[in-house]
PDB file of C-alpha atoms in Angstrom:
ATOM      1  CA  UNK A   1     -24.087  -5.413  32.613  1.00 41.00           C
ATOM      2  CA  UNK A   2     -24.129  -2.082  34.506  1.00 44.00           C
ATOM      3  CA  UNK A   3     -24.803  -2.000  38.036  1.00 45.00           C
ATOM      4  CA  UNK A   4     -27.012   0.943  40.203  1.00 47.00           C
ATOM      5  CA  UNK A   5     -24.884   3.770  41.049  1.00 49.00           C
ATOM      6  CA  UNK A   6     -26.348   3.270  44.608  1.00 49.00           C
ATOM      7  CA  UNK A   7     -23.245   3.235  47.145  1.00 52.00           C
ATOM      8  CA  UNK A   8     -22.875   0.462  50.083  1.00 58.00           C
ATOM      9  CA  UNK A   9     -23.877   2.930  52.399  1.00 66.00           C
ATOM     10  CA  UNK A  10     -26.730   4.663  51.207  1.00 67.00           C
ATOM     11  CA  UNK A  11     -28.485   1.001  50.722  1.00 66.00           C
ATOM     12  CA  UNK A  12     -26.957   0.019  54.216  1.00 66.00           C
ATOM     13  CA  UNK A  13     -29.182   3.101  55.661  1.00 65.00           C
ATOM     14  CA  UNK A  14     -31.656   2.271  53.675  1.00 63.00           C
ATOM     15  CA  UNK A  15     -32.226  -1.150  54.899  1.00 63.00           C
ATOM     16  CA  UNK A  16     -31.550   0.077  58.198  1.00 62.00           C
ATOM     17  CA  UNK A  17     -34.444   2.622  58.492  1.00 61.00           C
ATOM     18  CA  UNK A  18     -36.736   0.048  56.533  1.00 59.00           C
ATOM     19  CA  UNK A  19     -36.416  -2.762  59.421  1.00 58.00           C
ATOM     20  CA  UNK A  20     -36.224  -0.257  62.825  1.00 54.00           C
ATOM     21  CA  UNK A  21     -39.408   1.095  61.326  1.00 52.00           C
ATOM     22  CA  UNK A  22     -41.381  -2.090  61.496  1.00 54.00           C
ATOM     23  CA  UNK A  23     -43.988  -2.790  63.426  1.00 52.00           C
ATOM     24  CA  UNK A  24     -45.324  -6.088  65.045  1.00 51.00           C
ATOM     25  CA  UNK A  25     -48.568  -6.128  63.288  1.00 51.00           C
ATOM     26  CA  UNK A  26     -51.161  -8.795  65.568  1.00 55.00           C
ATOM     27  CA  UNK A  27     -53.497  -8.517  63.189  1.00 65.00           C
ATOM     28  CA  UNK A  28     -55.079 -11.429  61.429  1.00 75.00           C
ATOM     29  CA  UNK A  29     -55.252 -10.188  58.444  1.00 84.00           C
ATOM     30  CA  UNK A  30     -51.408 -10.142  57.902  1.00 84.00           C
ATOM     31  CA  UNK A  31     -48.617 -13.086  57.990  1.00 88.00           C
ATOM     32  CA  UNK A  32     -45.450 -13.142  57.995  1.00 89.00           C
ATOM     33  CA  UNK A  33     -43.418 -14.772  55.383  1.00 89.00           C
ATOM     34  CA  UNK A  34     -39.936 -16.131  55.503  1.00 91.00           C
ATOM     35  CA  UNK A  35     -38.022 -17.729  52.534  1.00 91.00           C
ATOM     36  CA  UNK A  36     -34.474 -17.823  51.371  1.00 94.00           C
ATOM     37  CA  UNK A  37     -32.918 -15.725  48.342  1.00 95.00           C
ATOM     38  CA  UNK A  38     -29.468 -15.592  46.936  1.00 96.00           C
ATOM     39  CA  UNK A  39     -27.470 -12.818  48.321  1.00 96.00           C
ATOM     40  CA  UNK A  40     -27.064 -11.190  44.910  1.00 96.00           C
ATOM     41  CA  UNK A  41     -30.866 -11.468  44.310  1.00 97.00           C
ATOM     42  CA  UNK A  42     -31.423  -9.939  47.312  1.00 96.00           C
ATOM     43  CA  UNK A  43     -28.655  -6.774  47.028  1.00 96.00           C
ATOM     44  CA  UNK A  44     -30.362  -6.523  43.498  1.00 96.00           C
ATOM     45  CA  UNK A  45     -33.874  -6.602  44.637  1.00 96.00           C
ATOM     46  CA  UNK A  46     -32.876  -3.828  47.760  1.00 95.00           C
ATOM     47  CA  UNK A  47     -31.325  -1.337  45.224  1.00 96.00           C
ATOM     48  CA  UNK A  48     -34.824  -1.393  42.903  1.00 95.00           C
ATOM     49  CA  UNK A  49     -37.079  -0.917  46.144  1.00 95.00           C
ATOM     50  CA  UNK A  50     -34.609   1.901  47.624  1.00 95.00           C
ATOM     51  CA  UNK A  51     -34.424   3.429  44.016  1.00 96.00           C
ATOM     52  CA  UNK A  52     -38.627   3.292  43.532  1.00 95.00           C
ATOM     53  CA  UNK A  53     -38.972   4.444  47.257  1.00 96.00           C
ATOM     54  CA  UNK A  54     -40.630   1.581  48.976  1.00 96.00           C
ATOM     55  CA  UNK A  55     -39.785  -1.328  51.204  1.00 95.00           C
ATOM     56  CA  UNK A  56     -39.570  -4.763  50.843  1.00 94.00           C
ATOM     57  CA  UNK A  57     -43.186  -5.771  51.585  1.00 94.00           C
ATOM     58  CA  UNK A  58     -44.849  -3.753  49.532  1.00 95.00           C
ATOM     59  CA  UNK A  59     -42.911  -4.455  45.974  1.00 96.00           C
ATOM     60  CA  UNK A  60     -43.382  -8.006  47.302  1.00 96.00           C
ATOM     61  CA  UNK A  61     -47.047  -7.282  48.364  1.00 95.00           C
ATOM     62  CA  UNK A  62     -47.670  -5.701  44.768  1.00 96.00           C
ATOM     63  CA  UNK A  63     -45.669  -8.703  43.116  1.00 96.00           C
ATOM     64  CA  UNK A  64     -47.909 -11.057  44.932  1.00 95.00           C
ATOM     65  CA  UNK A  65     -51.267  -9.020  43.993  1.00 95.00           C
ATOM     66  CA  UNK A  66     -49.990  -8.907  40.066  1.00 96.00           C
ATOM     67  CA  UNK A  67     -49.739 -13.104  39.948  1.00 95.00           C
ATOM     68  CA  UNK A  68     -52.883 -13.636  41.799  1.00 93.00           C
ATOM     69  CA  UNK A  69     -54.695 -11.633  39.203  1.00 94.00           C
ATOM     70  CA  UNK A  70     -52.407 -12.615  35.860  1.00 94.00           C
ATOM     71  CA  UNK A  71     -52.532 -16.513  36.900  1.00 91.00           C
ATOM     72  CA  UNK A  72     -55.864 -16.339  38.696  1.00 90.00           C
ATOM     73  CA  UNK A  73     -57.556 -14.895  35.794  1.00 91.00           C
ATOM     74  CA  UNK A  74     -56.543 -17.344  33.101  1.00 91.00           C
ATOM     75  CA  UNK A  75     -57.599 -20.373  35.702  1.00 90.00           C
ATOM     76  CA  UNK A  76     -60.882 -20.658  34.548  1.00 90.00           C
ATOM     77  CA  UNK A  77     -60.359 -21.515  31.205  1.00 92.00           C
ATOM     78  CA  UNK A  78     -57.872 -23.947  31.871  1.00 91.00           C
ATOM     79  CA  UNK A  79     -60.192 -26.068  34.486  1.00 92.00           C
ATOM     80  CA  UNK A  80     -62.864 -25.523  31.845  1.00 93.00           C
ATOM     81  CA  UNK A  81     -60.233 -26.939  29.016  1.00 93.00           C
ATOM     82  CA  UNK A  82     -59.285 -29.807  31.294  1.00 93.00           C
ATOM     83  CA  UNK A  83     -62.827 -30.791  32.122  1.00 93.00           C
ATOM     84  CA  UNK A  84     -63.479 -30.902  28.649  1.00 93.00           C
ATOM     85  CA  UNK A  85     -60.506 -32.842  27.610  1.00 94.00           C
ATOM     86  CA  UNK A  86     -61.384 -35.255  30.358  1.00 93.00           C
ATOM     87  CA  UNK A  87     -64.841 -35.543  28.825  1.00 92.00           C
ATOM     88  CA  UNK A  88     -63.855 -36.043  25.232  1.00 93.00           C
ATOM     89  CA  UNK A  89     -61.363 -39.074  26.527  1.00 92.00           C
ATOM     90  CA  UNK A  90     -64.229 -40.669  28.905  1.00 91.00           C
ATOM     91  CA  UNK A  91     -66.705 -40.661  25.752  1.00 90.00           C
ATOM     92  CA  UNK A  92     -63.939 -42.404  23.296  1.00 89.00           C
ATOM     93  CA  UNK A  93     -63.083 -44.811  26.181  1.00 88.00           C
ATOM     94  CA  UNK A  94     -66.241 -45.856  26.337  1.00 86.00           C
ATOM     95  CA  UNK A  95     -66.963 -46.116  22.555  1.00 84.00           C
ATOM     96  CA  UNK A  96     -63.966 -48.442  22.548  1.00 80.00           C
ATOM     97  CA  UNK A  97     -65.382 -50.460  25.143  1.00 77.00           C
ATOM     98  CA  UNK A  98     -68.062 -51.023  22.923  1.00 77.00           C
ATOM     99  CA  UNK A  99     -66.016 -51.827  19.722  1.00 73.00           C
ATOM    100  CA  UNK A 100     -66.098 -56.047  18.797  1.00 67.00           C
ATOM    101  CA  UNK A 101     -62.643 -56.751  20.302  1.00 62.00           C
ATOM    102  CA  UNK A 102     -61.905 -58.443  16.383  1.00 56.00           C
ATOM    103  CA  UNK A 103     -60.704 -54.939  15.518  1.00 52.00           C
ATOM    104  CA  UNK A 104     -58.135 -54.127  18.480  1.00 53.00           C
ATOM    105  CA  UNK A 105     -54.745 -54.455  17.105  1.00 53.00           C
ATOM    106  CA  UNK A 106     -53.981 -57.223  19.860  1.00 55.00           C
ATOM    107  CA  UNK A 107     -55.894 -59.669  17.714  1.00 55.00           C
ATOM    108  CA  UNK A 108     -54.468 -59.274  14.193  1.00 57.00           C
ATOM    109  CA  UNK A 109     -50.868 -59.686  13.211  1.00 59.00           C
ATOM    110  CA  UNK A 110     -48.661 -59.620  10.004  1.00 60.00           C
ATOM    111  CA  UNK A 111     -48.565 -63.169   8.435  1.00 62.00           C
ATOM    112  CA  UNK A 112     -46.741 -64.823   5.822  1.00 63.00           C
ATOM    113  CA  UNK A 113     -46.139 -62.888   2.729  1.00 65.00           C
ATOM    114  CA  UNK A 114     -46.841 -59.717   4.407  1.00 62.00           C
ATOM    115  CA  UNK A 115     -50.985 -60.980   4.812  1.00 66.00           C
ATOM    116  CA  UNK A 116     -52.551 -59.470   7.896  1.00 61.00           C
ATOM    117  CA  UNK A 117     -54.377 -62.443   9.643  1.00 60.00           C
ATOM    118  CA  UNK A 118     -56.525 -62.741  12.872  1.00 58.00           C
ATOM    119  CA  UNK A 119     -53.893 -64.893  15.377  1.00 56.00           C
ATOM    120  CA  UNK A 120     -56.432 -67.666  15.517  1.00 55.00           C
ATOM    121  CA  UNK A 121     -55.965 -68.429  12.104  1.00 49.00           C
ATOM    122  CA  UNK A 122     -51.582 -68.537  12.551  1.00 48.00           C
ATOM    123  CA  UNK A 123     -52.291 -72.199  14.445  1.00 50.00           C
ATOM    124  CA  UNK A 124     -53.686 -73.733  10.928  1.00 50.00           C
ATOM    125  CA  UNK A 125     -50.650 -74.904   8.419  1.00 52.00           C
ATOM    126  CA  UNK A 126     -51.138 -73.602   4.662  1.00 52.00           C
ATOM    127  CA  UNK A 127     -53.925 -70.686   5.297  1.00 47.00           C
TER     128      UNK A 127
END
C-alpha cells in the first residue's frame, strides 16, 4: 500500500497554518464538533485535505452535506415501505383474529398412525 509522498514537515505546517487561522465563529448558525479518530485515520485524512487544498471542516462539511442528501433522499421510500409493511401485517392480524380458532395449529396434533386429530378427541380410547 503506498503512502503520500507528503513529508512530516510540510503536513506539520500545514496543520499549523490551518488551526492559527481559525476563528471563534459566535454565530448560531455554526457548532462545533468534537469526536475521537485513530491517529492513523487522522494523519491519513490530513494528507488528502493538504493534498486537495482545504482544511479539515470543509472536507468534513462537504462529507456531511453528501450523506444528508444520499441517505436523506432515499428516506422517504423507506418510511413509505415500512408504513406499508406495517399495514399489510395489521390487516392479516386481524383476519386471523377472525379465523374459528379450530384451524390454529394449537388445536390439532399428530395422532396415532400418523392421523391428524383435534386434541379433544386424544382423551377418547379407540378413535
Amino acid at each position: 500500500m503506498g503512502e503520500f509522498a507528503v513529508s512530516g514537515n510540510l503536513l506539520d505546517k500545514y496543520l499549523v497554518l490551518t488551526s492559527r487561522g481559525k476563528s471563534m465563529n459566535t454565530s448560531s448558525l455554526h457548532t462545533l464538533v468534537n469526536f475521537r479518530a485513530s491517529k492513523p485515520l487522522l494523519e491519513s485524512f490530513d494528507r488528502v485535505c493538504l493534498l486537495s487544498g482545504k482544511t479539515r471542516t470543509q472536507v468534513l462539511s462537504e462529507m456531511m452535506r453528501q450523506r444528508v442528501l444520499h441517505v436523506g433522499s432515499k428516506l422517504p421510500a423507506k418510511l413509505e415501505t415500512q408504513r406499508s409493511i406495517d399495514e399489510r401485517l395489521k390487516v392479516a392480524v386481524e383476519a386471523r383474529a377472525s379465523m374459528p380458532p379450530a384451524d390454529s395449529p394449537r388445536t390439532w396434533s399428530v395422532g396415532v398412525g400418523g392421523r391428524v386429530k383435534p386434541f379433544s378427541t386424544f382423551d377418547q380410547v379407540g378413535s
